[in-house]
């Protein structure tokens, strides 16, 4: 049989044999589930863009061009540049190697390091980064040299990974999943992904009304235009225009976290050689146009031009020189540059960088000029109320910052910093230490690249590893982002749904999480088809953490638009324009004004381009976004905004005129008419129709069966719980070392599922079990969302799961300093040491545990001892003490794997081991389960099978749930699933549960009801049932069917917390916090209120005193103080223990030694002695009371402040009323 | 036993059960450079390592070694 290509078509059926075959013979051509890979691809493609393989320059190459050449001068710092030698240096090229064994390891035959090894070794999957530098001295011959810059983490399945384009068979061979997706990094054995971030749409001037704009200074209004301009290397520079009260406009930008303001005319005049008339006409339009009679506009433009006169700068060169003089220090340019050149550099680096970033031509400067003019126009329109603000929280004005792009930005900035700061200071240091040396001298040539580069911190890669492992961005410029932390998350492989969701997750930004207003969290209609309305968590991240729909793609490359300007011109776009949008609207492509047309014509241009793009003619690319904003009365500023850039979202819909696939973007979508279903198409209005209404849902939301029958919050809950399910993380569990991993032992494929379940290959990762569920109130143990499972179902393995915990034990101290590299500890028993038989039995001779052994609390996991090298260099133990690592969990487990982890260089004795412990977790009372409809419940009883109700066919339910779970929650989808599951089980079919397939005429209940009837069951899904206890038929027919149940990872064993007494906080004597440490649960104010209200005083006392800081304490009744009492010391007591403890008040007693001449015989009362041997008499009115420990603490604290507390023990101790009497000494004797 | 349970502090000490059973066995067994066999994670071959040996498979220089499942009888109470 000739091997045919692996089929990638799936429907909703079981395909048992086909899947069996895929498992036994992983395909050698391509995956059977391409949709999975597509879901992750934006991450991988964005990383690939850093170093491209197709000949085009990668992002970093663009970045290097932007960094440019650095110029260093020798000689005295304070002197001017004259007569000094110049050293020009630039980074010519940066390369990244695939992960390899370091050359110090001579033994390894296979030099490649695969990701699986990094996971097992808790290492980082990284490759060597090296850069080629080129320098010349005084403009002489260029010299090249290459330096290594450390090892940077590499994204799995990227073009720098060994797994790129591997077939499933090869992936399995390399210890990966057969459907390994990549898209993440491995840092210290953890899988980390860079979150997708929503940022402002690039190269699009957004009209903003923000109250904080007025804080910029006097006269500033709330109006502004924000342009997030993106360079070819994907770094961005935000330009803002501010509208001032008098009609003036300022240009604002921020550079290295500082803000700068410039009059906008200065920018205009610096860009091109122009005059006031040109600017005036550029803003308002040619003479005679309608806008020229708009006095609002003309007044303001006149003022704009007039106020600028104060600067007395007229020509382009004057203006640039002025700018250069002001920004010389800010930009950090070499001293050799003239002011004019610095001004040019300023425009290159800051103003509209998307229109020309490197080697800016005059044409590009003109484009920038036109762009700034357009921005001013839009600003005036906004200020005049002619156009509405653009909502920065709507997806219409957003794009996605991809992980790879962010990575490239950080890399570029690090390289820039390295050359501009580290190398510069290293050279300066060298020249200071050797004042006689200059760049031309021989000595310097000896020292130059090598010595000086070694002195500067060359390890750029370290910073990237830090970024990935912590998610913190350390950057001098801030990268035009609003947050500095939280960029990365661990891609937890709790189950596959959770894992895949990480890659589809889009975050609005940590900045917005602290925002008090909820406007950013709003679900907007613009999001349709791009962001899933269902799949967002509830609680604090609600609406900020969204998930992309399963059909949403993110562009990762520019599409070819070289032909578009010509086409647009051909279609009638002209160069002259007027400020009135009735007369002319802009045609803009990627933030470049390519023409103007009348509003009517712009629609025609848009329609033509749309037709051609879908048709695939005229070199109009299919993924081009044609954002046609129609003219309106005070709506968004009209125009035709084409975009071809990466980081856009696009999604497929059907274009009606051609019945072909079109891709639409979020910017154009609000102005298009896209029918959701074919019936909805309105002739002459609708241009597109959705392929499927389920395209608006995320992968996870699509897995909820019949979700259109449920109340929508329930679908949200299911999206949460699907991700918390104890499922199957994958098939390569053997080669994973997650800190904690959950696995279900008896996973099944759901009977009721959507075809997408197969398309995404979720049968490879079962997430639950089909259970026969009866909705009945039977036992009384199922109130409040509790559920009952059949004890026999439990015994057959229903919901049986396992937790794997991996413990890494390293003998190397984990400090970041690499100073201590020597071996000081070794695994194993110390020679001649005492080892107890119990410990001996737990470990092998190598000091490591037996694989398969059961470990309980306080069992030893491994043994180690200290070593020192002797004179032969052998490591010997001197102290003869064996140390042990103990298993500290309270739960029993089994040693599953013991891994001995060698060093990358292969030249180290055993220093690190990794022990995987398997903890069986069969369901116990208190574990959490849920159906796929947000119906979670806690297991309350394992009910004996004999006592379970049974149906006429002899079926017993596996699960009983309470009918009260339904009326308020309205999860009808669960009923339909039950019905469908039952019919599917009876007929041996998988049931298609795609939402929106049934309607009022063809109901789901009818469809599945008939299937049930055919199988001889009740049409409605009810059945007569019999009590398992009495055998009598139950009074009502019971709704019973098959529902897919998930076991959630929240288990009582990880949660229960009990305590009567235990560890306490030393200062107060109250229980400590925390389950891990045996602390208590706080009985707070509300709980206290409840106990008070119930009159349960005894319980209240028990909670707040007896189980808390119950303290017996001595107190003096006379002076009412805790602090003055002290125990007496008896001279005659034989030992400390035996002494009858007496407590006396020192305050009320009289010291005998002080009062001379007292006749001891006259004294009344017992004489007692304190610790110092002083004798006292009196102070014997002490008593013991029980008080809260916190009260004594308070007393001491107040005493320290000089406040005395006096306690009244008894009625008789009450203070006397009346005038105060002077304190008298107690009379002693006569 | 759940560790959360409160232990009454006793001054006489736990008299650790393991310590007094069968006495010490240390000494001679351990200084005889115990040689153990492991499985290479890369090539699957057997790797014998003496006590202070470098962790690397002699066949393929594999850097991850697995401990073999114990040959001892492992029996637990089946419930």
PDB file of C-alpha atoms in Angstrom, chain A residues 201-206 225-229 237-241 351-354 371 375 480 591:
ATOM      1  CA  UNK A 201      -3.117  50.421  16.105  1.00  0.00           C
ATOM      2  CA  UNK A 202       0.077  51.446  14.420  1.00  0.00           C
ATOM      3  CA  UNK A 203       0.539  54.304  11.962  1.00  0.00           C
ATOM      4  CA  UNK A 204      -2.994  55.501  12.482  1.00  0.00           C
ATOM      5  CA  UNK A 205      -3.637  58.937  13.949  1.00  0.00           C
ATOM      6  CA  UNK A 206      -6.190  58.427  16.661  1.00  0.00           C
ATOM      7  CA  UNK A 225      -4.076  63.063  18.218  1.00  0.00           C
ATOM      8  CA  UNK A 226      -2.013  60.009  19.057  1.00  0.00           C
ATOM      9  CA  UNK A 227       0.048  58.311  16.411  1.00  0.00           C
ATOM     10  CA  UNK A 228       1.842  55.130  17.339  1.00  0.00           C
ATOM     11  CA  UNK A 229       4.457  55.064  14.669  1.00  0.00           C
ATOM     12  CA  UNK A 237       7.602  55.774  18.830  1.00  0.00           C
ATOM     13  CA  UNK A 238       4.433  57.542  19.857  1.00  0.00           C
ATOM     14  CA  UNK A 239       3.861  61.037  18.483  1.00  0.00           C
ATOM     15  CA  UNK A 240       1.119  63.131  20.007  1.00  0.00           C
ATOM     16  CA  UNK A 241      -0.363  66.412  18.846  1.00  0.00           C
ATOM     17  CA  UNK A 351       8.989  62.090  13.844  1.00  0.00           C
ATOM     18  CA  UNK A 352       6.675  59.646  12.046  1.00  0.00           C
ATOM     19  CA  UNK A 353       9.314  56.948  12.083  1.00  0.00           C
ATOM     20  CA  UNK A 354       7.144  54.606  10.073  1.00  0.00           C
ATOM     21  CA  UNK A 371       1.261  63.032   7.569  1.00  0.00           C
ATOM     22  CA  UNK A 375      -2.839  64.922  11.866  1.00  0.00           C
ATOM     23  CA  UNK A 480       6.836  52.659  24.317  1.00  0.00           C
ATOM     24  CA  UNK A 591       0.132  55.823   7.737  1.00  0.00           C
TER      25      UNK A 591
END
